Amino acid sequence: MLLDFIIGVLLMNSLPHFVLGITKTRFLGMFGFEPAANIWYAVVQFVLAMILFHINHGIETILKNGIVLGAACTCVLFLIFGKAILKFYRKK
């Protein structure tokens, strides 16, 4: 149960660090204040959460766990489309 809590914290904490990183907002993360440091911190947290999930449950069970699947998909979508969405909204 404690490992599941840590997985959830890592997944959810990766999102604000990634968003603040791509918006070039200075925010304190484990790797420093710079936007690039926050992006890397978010990626490291996401990868670590997926590794811990695999160790605890097996990666194939992610398809059966809606909460973790939703959080992982949201993180992946931010990683893929975050900069494009930001560029789209900054033009207006």
mmCIF file of N, CA and C in Angstrom:
data_model
loop_
_atom_site.group_PDB
_atom_site.id
_atom_site.type_symbol
_atom_site.label_atom_id
_atom_site.label_comp_id
_atom_site.label_asym_id
_atom_site.label_seq_id
_atom_site.Cartn_x
_atom_site.Cartn_y
_atom_site.Cartn_z
ATOM 1 N N MET A 1 0.822 -1.188 0.000
ATOM 2 C CA MET A 1 0.000 0.000 0.000
ATOM 3 C C MET A 1 0.873 1.261 0.000
ATOM 4 N N LEU A 2 1.954 1.247 0.753
ATOM 5 C CA LEU A 2 2.844 2.399 0.785
ATOM 6 C C LEU A 2 3.469 2.636 -0.592
ATOM 7 N N LEU A 3 3.838 1.569 -1.273
ATOM 8 C CA LEU A 3 4.424 1.709 -2.603
ATOM 9 C C LEU A 3 3.411 2.293 -3.584
ATOM 10 N N ASP A 4 2.143 1.916 -3.467
ATOM 11 C CA ASP A 4 1.100 2.495 -4.317
ATOM 12 C C ASP A 4 0.952 3.993 -4.059
ATOM 13 N N PHE A 5 1.049 4.391 -2.808
ATOM 14 C CA PHE A 5 0.988 5.808 -2.465
ATOM 15 C C PHE A 5 2.146 6.567 -3.108
ATOM 16 N N ILE A 6 3.338 6.016 -3.022
ATOM 17 C CA ILE A 6 4.516 6.651 -3.619
ATOM 18 C C ILE A 6 4.362 6.753 -5.135
ATOM 19 N N ILE A 7 3.823 5.716 -5.764
ATOM 20 C CA ILE A 7 3.590 5.739 -7.210
ATOM 21 C C ILE A 7 2.634 6.880 -7.565
ATOM 22 N N GLY A 8 1.552 7.002 -6.814
ATOM 23 C CA GLY A 8 0.584 8.070 -7.062
ATOM 24 C C GLY A 8 1.180 9.446 -6.872
ATOM 25 N N VAL A 9 1.963 9.621 -5.839
ATOM 26 C CA VAL A 9 2.612 10.916 -5.593
ATOM 27 C C VAL A 9 3.559 11.269 -6.737
ATOM 28 N N LEU A 10 4.342 10.304 -7.180
ATOM 29 C CA LEU A 10 5.274 10.559 -8.278
ATOM 30 C C LEU A 10 4.538 10.930 -9.561
ATOM 31 N N LEU A 11 3.484 10.196 -9.875
ATOM 32 C CA LEU A 11 2.731 10.497 -11.096
ATOM 33 C C LEU A 11 2.105 11.885 -11.041
ATOM 34 N N MET A 12 1.438 12.180 -9.948
ATOM 35 C CA MET A 12 0.738 13.460 -9.863
ATOM 36 C C MET A 12 1.702 14.638 -9.725
ATOM 37 N N ASN A 13 2.838 14.434 -9.082
ATOM 38 C CA ASN A 13 3.801 15.516 -8.933
ATOM 39 C C ASN A 13 4.547 15.793 -10.235
ATOM 40 N N SER A 14 4.594 14.821 -11.112
ATOM 41 C CA SER A 14 5.295 15.053 -12.382
ATOM 42 C C SER A 14 4.551 16.054 -13.263
ATOM 43 N N LEU A 15 3.235 16.093 -13.166
ATOM 44 C CA LEU A 15 2.464 16.990 -14.036
ATOM 45 C C LEU A 15 2.756 18.479 -13.813
ATOM 46 N N PRO A 16 2.668 18.992 -12.588
ATOM 47 C CA PRO A 16 2.948 20.429 -12.442
ATOM 48 C C PRO A 16 4.382 20.799 -12.805
ATOM 49 N N HIS A 17 5.318 19.913 -12.524
ATOM 50 C CA HIS A 17 6.700 20.220 -12.881
ATOM 51 C C HIS A 17 6.873 20.268 -14.390
ATOM 52 N N PHE A 18 6.207 19.369 -15.098
ATOM 53 C CA PHE A 18 6.303 19.391 -16.552
ATOM 54 C C PHE A 18 5.625 20.632 -17.127
ATOM 55 N N VAL A 19 4.437 20.935 -16.650
ATOM 56 C CA VAL A 19 3.706 22.107 -17.159
ATOM 57 C C VAL A 19 4.482 23.386 -16.874
ATOM 58 N N LEU A 20 5.005 23.521 -15.672
ATOM 59 C CA LEU A 20 5.780 24.727 -15.351
ATOM 60 C C LEU A 20 7.082 24.764 -16.145
ATOM 61 N N GLY A 21 7.638 23.610 -16.456
ATOM 62 C CA GLY A 21 8.846 23.574 -17.273
ATOM 63 C C GLY A 21 8.598 24.028 -18.696
ATOM 64 N N ILE A 22 7.510 23.533 -19.318
ATOM 65 C CA ILE A 22 7.261 23.918 -20.714
ATOM 66 C C ILE A 22 6.763 25.351 -20.830
ATOM 67 N N THR A 23 6.204 25.909 -19.759
ATOM 68 C CA THR A 23 5.786 27.306 -19.799
ATOM 69 C C THR A 23 6.922 28.246 -19.392
ATOM 70 N N LYS A 24 8.088 27.658 -19.166
ATOM 71 C CA LYS A 24 9.299 28.416 -18.807
ATOM 72 C C LYS A 24 9.125 29.221 -17.516
ATOM 73 N N THR A 25 8.383 28.657 -16.590
ATOM 74 C CA THR A 25 8.186 29.272 -15.283
ATOM 75 C C THR A 25 9.234 28.723 -14.328
ATOM 76 N N ARG A 26 9.923 29.614 -13.648
ATOM 77 C CA ARG A 26 10.922 29.161 -12.677
ATOM 78 C C ARG A 26 10.194 28.594 -11.460
ATOM 79 N N PHE A 27 10.543 27.358 -11.129
ATOM 80 C CA PHE A 27 9.886 26.650 -10.035
ATOM 81 C C PHE A 27 10.893 25.678 -9.458
ATOM 82 N N LEU A 28 10.935 25.578 -8.153
ATOM 83 C CA LEU A 28 11.918 24.728 -7.511
ATOM 84 C C LEU A 28 11.552 23.256 -7.670
ATOM 85 N N GLY A 29 12.469 22.512 -8.235
ATOM 86 C CA GLY A 29 12.359 21.056 -8.335
ATOM 87 C C GLY A 29 13.641 20.460 -7.781
ATOM 88 N N MET A 30 13.739 19.160 -7.810
ATOM 89 C CA MET A 30 14.931 18.492 -7.279
ATOM 90 C C MET A 30 16.187 18.809 -8.084
ATOM 91 N N PHE A 31 16.016 19.188 -9.354
ATOM 92 C CA PHE A 31 17.174 19.475 -10.198
ATOM 93 C C PHE A 31 17.430 20.976 -10.354
ATOM 94 N N GLY A 32 16.729 21.802 -9.612
ATOM 95 C CA GLY A 32 16.966 23.235 -9.649
ATOM 96 C C GLY A 32 15.734 24.030 -10.051
ATOM 97 N N PHE A 33 15.951 25.322 -10.333
ATOM 98 C CA PHE A 33 14.868 26.247 -10.647
ATOM 99 C C PHE A 33 14.568 26.360 -12.141
ATOM 100 N N GLU A 34 15.472 25.982 -12.970
ATOM 101 C CA GLU A 34 15.337 26.218 -14.413
ATOM 102 C C GLU A 34 14.220 25.373 -15.025
ATOM 103 N N PRO A 35 13.586 25.888 -16.099
ATOM 104 C CA PRO A 35 12.520 25.139 -16.768
ATOM 105 C C PRO A 35 12.969 23.760 -17.268
ATOM 106 N N ALA A 36 14.143 23.676 -17.859
ATOM 107 C CA ALA A 36 14.628 22.382 -18.352
ATOM 108 C C ALA A 36 14.815 21.397 -17.197
ATOM 109 N N ALA A 37 15.247 21.895 -16.051
ATOM 110 C CA ALA A 37 15.421 21.032 -14.881
ATOM 111 C C ALA A 37 14.079 20.477 -14.421
ATOM 112 N N ASN A 38 13.032 21.291 -14.493
ATOM 113 C CA ASN A 38 11.699 20.814 -14.106
ATOM 114 C C ASN A 38 11.162 19.788 -15.092
ATOM 115 N N ILE A 39 11.443 19.960 -16.364
ATOM 116 C CA ILE A 39 11.007 18.980 -17.358
ATOM 117 C C ILE A 39 11.696 17.648 -17.087
ATOM 118 N N TRP A 40 12.992 17.680 -16.867
ATOM 119 C CA TRP A 40 13.722 16.441 -16.576
ATOM 120 C C TRP A 40 13.249 15.807 -15.274
ATOM 121 N N TYR A 41 12.964 16.627 -14.292
ATOM 122 C CA TYR A 41 12.468 16.106 -13.019
ATOM 123 C C TYR A 41 11.125 15.406 -13.224
ATOM 124 N N ALA A 42 10.257 15.983 -14.042
ATOM 125 C CA ALA A 42 8.960 15.364 -14.336
ATOM 126 C C ALA A 42 9.135 14.036 -15.054
ATOM 127 N N VAL A 43 10.033 13.990 -16.020
ATOM 128 C CA VAL A 43 10.268 12.746 -16.764
ATOM 129 C C VAL A 43 10.825 11.674 -15.832
ATOM 130 N N VAL A 44 11.769 12.047 -14.979
ATOM 131 C CA VAL A 44 12.353 11.087 -14.041
ATOM 132 C C VAL A 44 11.281 10.546 -13.091
ATOM 133 N N GLN A 45 10.420 11.417 -12.589
ATOM 134 C CA GLN A 45 9.348 10.973 -11.693
ATOM 135 C C GLN A 45 8.397 10.017 -12.404
ATOM 136 N N PHE A 46 8.033 10.339 -13.645
ATOM 137 C CA PHE A 46 7.120 9.484 -14.398
ATOM 138 C C PHE A 46 7.735 8.107 -14.636
ATOM 139 N N VAL A 47 8.979 8.083 -15.070
ATOM 140 C CA VAL A 47 9.654 6.806 -15.335
ATOM 141 C C VAL A 47 9.802 6.009 -14.043
ATOM 142 N N LEU A 48 10.173 6.659 -12.967
ATOM 143 C CA LEU A 48 10.304 5.981 -11.682
ATOM 144 C C LEU A 48 8.965 5.406 -11.221
ATOM 145 N N ALA A 49 7.885 6.164 -11.403
ATOM 146 C CA ALA A 49 6.560 5.664 -11.032
ATOM 147 C C ALA A 49 6.197 4.426 -11.842
ATOM 148 N N MET A 50 6.508 4.431 -13.135
ATOM 149 C CA MET A 50 6.196 3.272 -13.972
ATOM 150 C C MET A 50 7.049 2.050 -13.585
ATOM 151 N N ILE A 51 8.298 2.297 -13.231
ATOM 152 C CA ILE A 51 9.164 1.195 -12.786
ATOM 153 C C ILE A 51 8.635 0.611 -11.479
ATOM 154 N N LEU A 52 8.270 1.468 -10.529
ATOM 155 C CA LEU A 52 7.732 0.987 -9.258
ATOM 156 C C LEU A 52 6.410 0.250 -9.455
ATOM 157 N N PHE A 53 5.584 0.752 -10.368
ATOM 158 C CA PHE A 53 4.326 0.070 -10.651
ATOM 159 C C PHE A 53 4.587 -1.319 -11.218
ATOM 160 N N HIS A 54 5.547 -1.408 -12.112
ATOM 161 C CA HIS A 54 5.897 -2.702 -12.698
ATOM 162 C C HIS A 54 6.427 -3.667 -11.629
ATOM 163 N N ILE A 55 7.252 -3.168 -10.735
ATOM 164 C CA ILE A 55 7.797 -4.008 -9.666
ATOM 165 C C ILE A 55 6.686 -4.502 -8.738
ATOM 166 N N ASN A 56 5.764 -3.620 -8.402
ATOM 167 C CA ASN A 56 4.719 -3.951 -7.441
ATOM 168 C C ASN A 56 3.574 -4.763 -8.043
ATOM 169 N N HIS A 57 3.186 -4.455 -9.280
ATOM 170 C CA HIS A 57 1.988 -5.067 -9.845
ATOM 171 C C HIS A 57 2.209 -5.774 -11.177
ATOM 172 N N GLY A 58 3.257 -5.461 -11.869
ATOM 173 C CA GLY A 58 3.438 -5.953 -13.229
ATOM 174 C C GLY A 58 2.824 -4.951 -14.198
ATOM 175 N N ILE A 59 3.529 -4.635 -15.237
ATOM 176 C CA ILE A 59 3.097 -3.572 -16.147
ATOM 177 C C ILE A 59 1.794 -3.926 -16.864
ATOM 178 N N GLU A 60 1.513 -5.217 -17.026
ATOM 179 C CA GLU A 60 0.281 -5.605 -17.727
ATOM 180 C C GLU A 60 -0.976 -5.254 -16.931
ATOM 181 N N THR A 61 -0.864 -5.094 -15.621
ATOM 182 C CA THR A 61 -2.039 -4.756 -14.815
ATOM 183 C C THR A 61 -2.410 -3.287 -14.910
ATOM 184 N N ILE A 62 -1.580 -2.486 -15.554
ATOM 185 C CA ILE A 62 -1.919 -1.070 -15.697
ATOM 186 C C ILE A 62 -3.204 -0.902 -16.505
ATOM 187 N N LEU A 63 -3.469 -1.825 -17.418
ATOM 188 C CA LEU A 63 -4.698 -1.754 -18.209
ATOM 189 C C LEU A 63 -5.936 -2.063 -17.378
ATOM 190 N N LYS A 64 -5.770 -2.715 -16.234
ATOM 191 C CA LYS A 64 -6.887 -3.065 -15.363
ATOM 192 C C LYS A 64 -7.100 -2.036 -14.257
ATOM 193 N N ASN A 65 -6.173 -1.119 -14.086
ATOM 194 C CA ASN A 65 -6.247 -0.120 -13.018
ATOM 195 C C ASN A 65 -6.542 1.234 -13.646
ATOM 196 N N GLY A 66 -7.801 1.635 -13.600
ATOM 197 C CA GLY A 66 -8.231 2.855 -14.271
ATOM 198 C C GLY A 66 -7.580 4.126 -13.758
ATOM 199 N N ILE A 67 -7.334 4.208 -12.477
ATOM 200 C CA ILE A 67 -6.749 5.428 -11.913
ATOM 201 C C ILE A 67 -5.312 5.604 -12.399
ATOM 202 N N VAL A 68 -4.518 4.554 -12.299
ATOM 203 C CA VAL A 68 -3.130 4.645 -12.737
ATOM 204 C C VAL A 68 -3.063 4.799 -14.257
ATOM 205 N N LEU A 69 -3.931 4.103 -14.987
ATOM 206 C CA LEU A 69 -3.959 4.232 -16.437
ATOM 207 C C LEU A 69 -4.309 5.655 -16.849
ATOM 208 N N GLY A 70 -5.282 6.243 -16.198
ATOM 209 C CA GLY A 70 -5.658 7.621 -16.497
ATOM 210 C C GLY A 70 -4.540 8.603 -16.186
ATOM 211 N N ALA A 71 -3.903 8.431 -15.041
ATOM 212 C CA ALA A 71 -2.791 9.315 -14.671
ATOM 213 C C ALA A 71 -1.623 9.158 -15.633
ATOM 214 N N ALA A 72 -1.304 7.914 -15.995
ATOM 215 C CA ALA A 72 -0.199 7.675 -16.926
ATOM 216 C C ALA A 72 -0.504 8.250 -18.300
ATOM 217 N N CYS A 73 -1.729 8.066 -18.771
ATOM 218 C CA CYS A 73 -2.105 8.621 -20.079
ATOM 219 C C CYS A 73 -2.062 10.142 -20.074
ATOM 220 N N THR A 74 -2.526 10.758 -18.987
ATOM 221 C CA THR A 74 -2.471 12.214 -18.891
ATOM 222 C C THR A 74 -1.029 12.700 -18.927
ATOM 223 N N CYS A 75 -0.148 12.044 -18.203
ATOM 224 C CA CYS A 75 1.270 12.418 -18.216
ATOM 225 C C CYS A 75 1.866 12.258 -19.612
ATOM 226 N N VAL A 76 1.574 11.154 -20.261
ATOM 227 C CA VAL A 76 2.116 10.916 -21.605
ATOM 228 C C VAL A 76 1.584 11.957 -22.586
ATOM 229 N N LEU A 77 0.292 12.288 -22.494
ATOM 230 C CA LEU A 77 -0.274 13.299 -23.396
ATOM 231 C C LEU A 77 0.367 14.662 -23.173
ATOM 232 N N PHE A 78 0.618 15.019 -21.915
ATOM 233 C CA PHE A 78 1.320 16.271 -21.637
ATOM 234 C C PHE A 78 2.735 16.227 -22.207
ATOM 235 N N LEU A 79 3.403 15.096 -22.064
ATOM 236 C CA LEU A 79 4.760 14.971 -22.599
ATOM 237 C C LEU A 79 4.773 15.107 -24.114
ATOM 238 N N ILE A 80 3.779 14.549 -24.785
ATOM 239 C CA ILE A 80 3.743 14.571 -26.246
ATOM 240 C C ILE A 80 3.229 15.909 -26.780
ATOM 241 N N PHE A 81 2.100 16.375 -26.258
ATOM 242 C CA PHE A 81 1.430 17.534 -26.843
ATOM 243 C C PHE A 81 1.581 18.834 -26.066
ATOM 244 N N GLY A 82 2.272 18.809 -24.944
ATOM 245 C CA GLY A 82 2.361 19.997 -24.090
ATOM 246 C C GLY A 82 2.884 21.227 -24.796
ATOM 247 N N LYS A 83 4.002 21.105 -25.481
ATOM 248 C CA LYS A 83 4.588 22.273 -26.152
ATOM 249 C C LYS A 83 3.710 22.745 -27.302
ATOM 250 N N ALA A 84 3.099 21.836 -28.022
ATOM 251 C CA ALA A 84 2.227 22.220 -29.139
ATOM 252 C C ALA A 84 1.006 22.982 -28.637
ATOM 253 N N ILE A 85 0.409 22.522 -27.550
ATOM 254 C CA ILE A 85 -0.746 23.208 -26.977
ATOM 255 C C ILE A 85 -0.346 24.593 -26.487
ATOM 256 N N LEU A 86 0.805 24.679 -25.853
ATOM 257 C CA LEU A 86 1.297 25.959 -25.360
ATOM 258 C C LEU A 86 1.520 26.936 -26.511
ATOM 259 N N LYS A 87 2.141 26.500 -27.589
ATOM 260 C CA LYS A 87 2.359 27.364 -28.747
ATOM 261 C C LYS A 87 1.039 27.814 -29.351
ATOM 262 N N PHE A 88 0.060 26.929 -29.411
ATOM 263 C CA PHE A 88 -1.250 27.265 -29.970
ATOM 264 C C PHE A 88 -1.908 28.371 -29.167
ATOM 265 N N TYR A 89 -1.910 28.269 -27.855
ATOM 266 C CA TYR A 89 -2.586 29.250 -27.026
ATOM 267 C C TYR A 89 -1.800 30.548 -26.863
ATOM 268 N N ARG A 90 -0.510 30.518 -27.024
ATOM 269 C CA ARG A 90 0.277 31.748 -26.926
ATOM 270 C C ARG A 90 0.106 32.632 -28.150
ATOM 271 N N LYS A 91 -0.286 32.047 -29.283
ATOM 272 C CA LYS A 91 -0.485 32.832 -30.504
ATOM 273 C C LYS A 91 -1.689 33.735 -30.383
ATOM 274 N N LYS A 92 -2.675 33.356 -29.592
ATOM 275 C CA LYS A 92 -3.928 34.127 -29.511
ATOM 276 C C LYS A 92 -3.842 35.247 -28.529
#
